[in-house]
Amino acid sequence: MTTETPRQTRQRPHSDDSGASSAYGESLADIYDSLYPTSGPAVDSMVAFLQELRPAPASLLELGVGTGRLAIPLAAHGYRVHGVDASPAMLAKLHENDTTGEVTTAVGDFAALAVEERYDLVLTALNTFFMLPTQEQQIDCLRGIHDALADGGAAVFETYNPQVYHRLTEATTRVGHLAPDALLLDTIQVNQALQSVLVVHTVMGSGRLRKVPEVSRYAWPAEFDVMARLAGLRVIGRWADWDRSPVTDQAEKHVYVVERQTV
């Protein structure tokens, strides 16, 4: 496995749709850490999963790194972490959170990923892969990941189970609490034919109202397998969570591990 320090990320040409991802991050960077806890059992189990897969001090590339929720604890456990995100505001928050300055970052669209270095691990967590809105862009991302992997490297994807949304036949609203004086309303609409989910996040608090749309395109497990093969990768494991529990229809998430195909 490689021992190079990750330093540089560039972009391959593609049909650009990075604006939506950037707008999502720019709109939610200030509350993102309230939406997704930066510590606790979920983060601990993710670190343990990766430690078993490729132990530190492996080099790790996180796509859609956000505010560093996973990157910072991974760096604290000895991984050499480089993160890519389309949102400068997210990365600015990451560097505020990363008091030791261990995580390196780059602004970029991971659908057009092209890197100079090779990594022992590539991580795409928290449904980020599904935020690429077309099958073509998802395959392009997988090709970029193929090229970014070192010999013997592995890529890990955390996605929602498509069944979670595909079974919704009408608009649904969910309510969450951000703070004593702030609420988050998520209105969810699903287009089953397009495998598309539109979530409108409405943040209410302190006399302000903010709406942030989020679009994702889910891929069924069999489709994910085919897309991976088209990109020169193969799925070697799929679980319902970081604890390697078996997949069921009721599982809320899927965790995939892929490697390069062998000739």
Tab-separated table of C-alpha atoms in Angstrom:
chain	number	residue	atom	x	y	z
A	1	MET	CA	0.000	0.000	0.000
A	2	THR	CA	1.102	3.576	-0.609
A	3	THR	CA	2.875	5.687	1.971
A	4	GLU	CA	2.718	8.969	0.072
A	5	THR	CA	1.217	12.012	1.752
A	6	PRO	CA	-1.904	13.214	-0.145
A	7	ARG	CA	-1.410	16.735	-1.429
A	8	GLN	CA	-3.165	17.544	-4.671
A	9	THR	CA	-6.536	17.115	-6.317
A	10	ARG	CA	-7.476	18.182	-9.822
A	11	GLN	CA	-10.583	17.791	-11.950
A	12	ARG	CA	-11.367	15.728	-15.025
A	13	PRO	CA	-13.641	17.349	-17.633
A	14	HIS	CA	-17.281	16.316	-17.364
A	15	SER	CA	-20.805	17.660	-17.660
A	16	ASP	CA	-20.730	20.038	-14.708
A	17	ASP	CA	-23.421	19.773	-12.063
A	18	SER	CA	-21.304	20.692	-9.056
A	19	GLY	CA	-23.351	23.834	-8.383
A	20	ALA	CA	-26.118	21.937	-6.571
A	21	SER	CA	-23.676	20.242	-4.207
A	22	SER	CA	-21.882	23.507	-3.562
A	23	ALA	CA	-25.144	25.371	-2.876
A	24	TYR	CA	-26.255	22.659	-0.437
A	25	GLY	CA	-22.995	22.933	1.489
A	26	GLU	CA	-22.888	26.719	1.449
A	27	SER	CA	-26.449	26.878	2.817
A	28	LEU	CA	-26.023	24.357	5.631
A	29	ALA	CA	-22.387	24.730	6.707
A	30	ASP	CA	-23.282	26.743	9.803
A	31	ILE	CA	-25.705	24.092	11.152
A	32	TYR	CA	-24.231	20.928	9.633
A	33	ASP	CA	-22.603	19.812	12.873
A	34	SER	CA	-26.008	20.048	14.575
A	35	LEU	CA	-27.558	17.845	11.910
A	36	TYR	CA	-24.902	15.149	12.092
A	37	PRO	CA	-23.100	14.555	15.406
A	38	THR	CA	-19.312	14.688	15.217
A	39	SER	CA	-18.795	12.035	17.895
A	40	GLY	CA	-20.554	9.070	19.433
A	41	PRO	CA	-21.227	5.411	18.624
A	42	ALA	CA	-21.883	5.983	14.898
A	43	VAL	CA	-18.514	7.668	14.371
A	44	ASP	CA	-16.726	5.158	16.607
A	45	SER	CA	-18.132	2.189	14.686
A	46	MET	CA	-17.127	3.772	11.359
A	47	VAL	CA	-13.539	4.230	12.587
A	48	ALA	CA	-13.437	0.633	13.834
A	49	PHE	CA	-14.750	-0.622	10.471
A	50	LEU	CA	-12.016	1.206	8.547
A	51	GLN	CA	-9.332	0.172	11.014
A	52	GLU	CA	-10.231	-3.459	10.371
A	53	LEU	CA	-10.324	-2.924	6.608
A	54	ARG	CA	-7.088	-0.920	6.199
A	55	PRO	CA	-5.461	0.106	9.498
A	56	ALA	CA	-3.763	3.438	10.138
A	57	PRO	CA	-1.436	4.990	9.141
A	58	ALA	CA	-3.051	4.327	5.747
A	59	SER	CA	-3.706	7.253	3.430
A	60	LEU	CA	-7.397	8.108	3.069
A	61	LEU	CA	-9.326	10.283	0.627
A	62	GLU	CA	-12.798	11.380	1.729
A	63	LEU	CA	-15.170	12.645	-0.952
A	64	GLY	CA	-17.777	15.100	0.298
A	65	VAL	CA	-15.726	15.661	3.446
A	66	GLY	CA	-18.042	18.404	4.725
A	67	THR	CA	-17.093	19.918	8.070
A	68	GLY	CA	-14.799	17.028	8.981
A	69	ARG	CA	-17.267	14.906	10.957
A	70	LEU	CA	-15.422	11.734	9.935
A	71	ALA	CA	-12.129	13.095	8.620
A	72	ILE	CA	-11.029	14.678	11.895
A	73	PRO	CA	-11.518	11.580	14.102
A	74	LEU	CA	-9.887	9.450	11.403
A	75	ALA	CA	-6.852	11.742	11.422
A	76	ALA	CA	-6.805	11.529	15.226
A	77	HIS	CA	-6.581	7.739	14.874
A	78	GLY	CA	-3.513	8.044	12.687
A	79	TYR	CA	-4.900	8.116	9.137
A	80	ARG	CA	-3.364	10.572	6.676
A	81	VAL	CA	-6.565	12.237	5.480
A	82	HIS	CA	-7.270	14.413	2.445
A	83	GLY	CA	-10.815	15.689	1.886
A	84	VAL	CA	-12.610	17.016	-1.180
A	85	ASP	CA	-15.806	19.058	-1.045
A	86	ALA	CA	-17.638	21.346	-3.467
A	87	SER	CA	-18.421	23.888	-0.722
A	88	PRO	CA	-15.757	26.371	0.463
A	89	ALA	CA	-17.943	27.159	3.496
A	90	MET	CA	-17.939	23.505	4.540
A	91	LEU	CA	-14.157	23.350	4.248
A	92	ALA	CA	-13.748	26.586	6.197
A	93	LYS	CA	-15.801	25.053	9.008
A	94	LEU	CA	-13.706	21.886	8.806
A	95	HIS	CA	-10.519	23.861	9.373
A	96	GLU	CA	-12.125	25.595	12.361
A	97	ASN	CA	-12.979	22.174	13.786
A	98	ASP	CA	-9.591	20.660	12.958
A	99	THR	CA	-7.556	22.331	15.681
A	100	THR	CA	-4.465	20.225	14.981
A	101	GLY	CA	-4.468	20.966	11.250
A	102	GLU	CA	-4.064	17.306	10.340
A	103	VAL	CA	-6.603	17.143	7.497
A	104	THR	CA	-5.667	18.555	4.085
A	105	THR	CA	-8.482	19.659	1.769
A	106	ALA	CA	-9.337	20.803	-1.730
A	107	VAL	CA	-12.438	22.385	-3.256
A	108	GLY	CA	-13.653	20.115	-6.007
A	109	ASP	CA	-16.453	18.212	-7.707
A	110	PHE	CA	-15.898	14.559	-6.906
A	111	ALA	CA	-17.929	13.494	-9.963
A	112	ALA	CA	-14.888	14.627	-11.961
A	113	LEU	CA	-12.229	13.409	-9.579
A	114	ALA	CA	-8.642	13.118	-10.757
A	115	VAL	CA	-5.818	12.926	-8.247
A	116	GLU	CA	-2.043	12.916	-8.462
A	117	GLU	CA	-1.641	10.568	-5.491
A	118	ARG	CA	-3.029	7.116	-4.792
A	119	TYR	CA	-4.831	6.230	-1.590
A	120	ASP	CA	-5.191	3.105	0.502
A	121	LEU	CA	-8.803	4.056	1.270
A	122	VAL	CA	-11.407	6.191	-0.472
A	123	LEU	CA	-14.444	7.025	1.675
A	124	THR	CA	-17.791	8.351	0.457
A	125	ALA	CA	-20.105	8.495	3.469
A	126	LEU	CA	-23.525	9.768	4.522
A	127	ASN	CA	-25.336	9.248	1.175
A	128	THR	CA	-22.928	11.564	-0.636
A	129	PHE	CA	-22.570	9.217	-3.625
A	130	PHE	CA	-26.328	9.360	-4.240
A	131	MET	CA	-26.173	13.172	-4.399
A	132	LEU	CA	-24.746	12.770	-7.899
A	133	PRO	CA	-28.019	13.200	-9.805
A	134	THR	CA	-27.426	10.990	-12.873
A	135	GLN	CA	-26.203	7.475	-13.517
A	136	GLU	CA	-23.531	8.871	-15.843
A	137	GLN	CA	-22.079	11.045	-13.087
A	138	GLN	CA	-22.158	8.178	-10.624
A	139	ILE	CA	-20.188	6.000	-13.055
A	140	ASP	CA	-17.754	8.884	-13.676
A	141	CYS	CA	-17.233	9.136	-9.917
A	142	LEU	CA	-16.548	5.402	-9.679
A	143	ARG	CA	-13.999	5.674	-12.481
A	144	GLY	CA	-12.259	8.481	-10.632
A	145	ILE	CA	-12.208	6.364	-7.483
A	146	HIS	CA	-10.734	3.452	-9.455
A	147	ASP	CA	-7.887	5.700	-10.582
A	148	ALA	CA	-7.383	7.096	-7.069
A	149	LEU	CA	-6.917	3.710	-5.394
A	150	ALA	CA	-3.448	2.436	-4.587
A	151	ASP	CA	-2.563	-1.191	-5.267
A	152	GLY	CA	-4.410	-3.184	-2.641
A	153	GLY	CA	-6.641	-0.216	-1.785
A	154	ALA	CA	-10.369	-0.261	-1.064
A	155	ALA	CA	-13.249	2.185	-1.444
A	156	VAL	CA	-16.108	2.391	1.058
A	157	PHE	CA	-19.578	3.825	0.407
A	158	GLU	CA	-22.254	4.595	2.991
A	159	THR	CA	-25.653	5.087	1.334
A	160	TYR	CA	-29.254	4.955	2.389
A	161	ASN	CA	-31.168	1.768	1.558
A	162	PRO	CA	-33.204	2.677	-1.569
A	163	GLN	CA	-36.213	0.920	-0.039
A	164	VAL	CA	-36.391	3.645	2.628
A	165	TYR	CA	-37.549	6.200	0.067
A	166	HIS	CA	-38.793	4.085	-2.833
A	167	ARG	CA	-41.728	2.860	-0.753
A	168	LEU	CA	-42.929	6.438	-0.117
A	169	THR	CA	-45.880	6.991	-2.431
A	170	GLU	CA	-46.771	10.534	-1.352
A	171	ALA	CA	-45.038	13.617	0.025
A	172	THR	CA	-43.827	13.106	3.589
A	173	THR	CA	-42.710	15.593	6.241
A	174	ARG	CA	-40.351	14.828	9.108
A	175	VAL	CA	-39.572	17.127	12.025
A	176	GLY	CA	-36.270	17.365	13.873
A	177	HIS	CA	-34.907	19.599	16.631
A	178	LEU	CA	-31.672	21.500	15.981
A	179	ALA	CA	-31.651	23.543	19.178
A	180	PRO	CA	-34.125	24.670	21.869
A	181	ASP	CA	-35.204	27.503	19.572
A	182	ALA	CA	-34.720	25.869	16.150
A	183	LEU	CA	-36.572	23.222	14.150
A	184	LEU	CA	-35.758	21.348	10.962
A	185	LEU	CA	-38.641	20.316	8.699
A	186	ASP	CA	-37.796	17.887	5.896
A	187	THR	CA	-40.352	17.550	3.106
A	188	ILE	CA	-39.656	14.477	0.989
A	189	GLN	CA	-40.932	13.698	-2.502
A	190	VAL	CA	-39.950	10.589	-4.456
A	191	ASN	CA	-40.015	9.990	-8.214
A	192	GLN	CA	-39.889	6.213	-8.370
A	193	ALA	CA	-39.464	6.091	-12.144
A	194	LEU	CA	-36.351	8.275	-12.000
A	195	GLN	CA	-35.109	6.810	-8.683
A	196	SER	CA	-34.974	10.407	-7.506
A	197	VAL	CA	-35.590	11.929	-4.077
A	198	LEU	CA	-36.167	15.631	-3.453
A	199	VAL	CA	-35.785	16.721	0.157
A	200	VAL	CA	-36.504	20.346	1.021
A	201	HIS	CA	-34.846	21.209	4.329
A	202	THR	CA	-36.667	24.071	6.064
A	203	VAL	CA	-34.720	25.545	8.963
A	204	MET	CA	-36.878	27.565	11.389
A	205	GLY	CA	-35.483	29.528	14.294
A	206	SER	CA	-34.602	32.957	15.705
A	207	GLY	CA	-37.242	34.569	13.535
A	208	ARG	CA	-35.650	33.218	10.336
A	209	LEU	CA	-36.826	30.763	7.700
A	210	ARG	CA	-34.380	29.069	5.355
A	211	LYS	CA	-35.158	26.483	2.668
A	212	VAL	CA	-32.455	24.263	1.183
A	213	PRO	CA	-33.261	21.676	-1.531
A	214	GLU	CA	-31.355	18.404	-1.727
A	215	VAL	CA	-31.712	16.027	-4.676
A	216	SER	CA	-30.396	12.480	-4.696
A	217	ARG	CA	-30.560	9.581	-7.131
A	218	TYR	CA	-30.550	6.161	-5.530
A	219	ALA	CA	-29.095	3.065	-7.153
A	220	TRP	CA	-30.330	-0.416	-6.361
A	221	PRO	CA	-27.661	-2.880	-5.177
A	222	ALA	CA	-27.631	-4.796	-8.480
A	223	GLU	CA	-27.268	-1.504	-10.371
A	224	PHE	CA	-24.448	-0.394	-8.077
A	225	ASP	CA	-22.647	-3.683	-8.788
A	226	VAL	CA	-22.924	-3.134	-12.552
A	227	MET	CA	-21.787	0.497	-12.348
A	228	ALA	CA	-18.801	-0.586	-10.284
A	229	ARG	CA	-17.855	-3.212	-12.875
A	230	LEU	CA	-18.128	-0.640	-15.663
A	231	ALA	CA	-15.606	1.450	-13.717
A	232	GLY	CA	-13.192	-1.455	-13.270
A	233	LEU	CA	-14.235	-2.158	-9.677
A	234	ARG	CA	-15.953	-5.033	-7.912
A	235	VAL	CA	-18.099	-5.125	-4.803
A	236	ILE	CA	-16.571	-7.411	-2.172
A	237	GLY	CA	-18.973	-6.722	0.691
A	238	ARG	CA	-22.276	-5.074	1.569
A	239	TRP	CA	-23.681	-4.644	5.056
A	240	ALA	CA	-26.542	-2.838	6.795
A	241	ASP	CA	-24.255	-0.745	9.006
A	242	TRP	CA	-20.680	-0.200	10.131
A	243	ASP	CA	-21.068	-3.127	12.552
A	244	ARG	CA	-21.240	-5.497	9.534
A	245	SER	CA	-24.796	-6.537	10.317
A	246	PRO	CA	-26.535	-8.363	7.439
A	247	VAL	CA	-28.635	-6.449	4.921
A	248	THR	CA	-32.410	-6.656	5.206
A	249	ASP	CA	-35.259	-4.810	3.512
A	250	GLN	CA	-35.777	-2.884	6.758
A	251	ALA	CA	-32.160	-1.711	7.011
A	252	GLU	CA	-31.820	2.060	6.888
A	253	LYS	CA	-28.430	2.084	5.182
A	254	HIS	CA	-25.995	0.099	3.090
A	255	VAL	CA	-22.228	0.018	3.518
A	256	TYR	CA	-20.370	-1.176	0.402
A	257	VAL	CA	-16.705	-2.099	0.069
A	258	VAL	CA	-15.211	-2.229	-3.423
A	259	GLU	CA	-11.800	-3.030	-4.840
A	260	ARG	CA	-10.229	-2.890	-8.269
A	261	GLN	CA	-11.084	-5.805	-10.493
A	262	THR	CA	-8.298	-8.290	-11.023
A	263	VAL	CA	-7.536	-9.298	-14.603
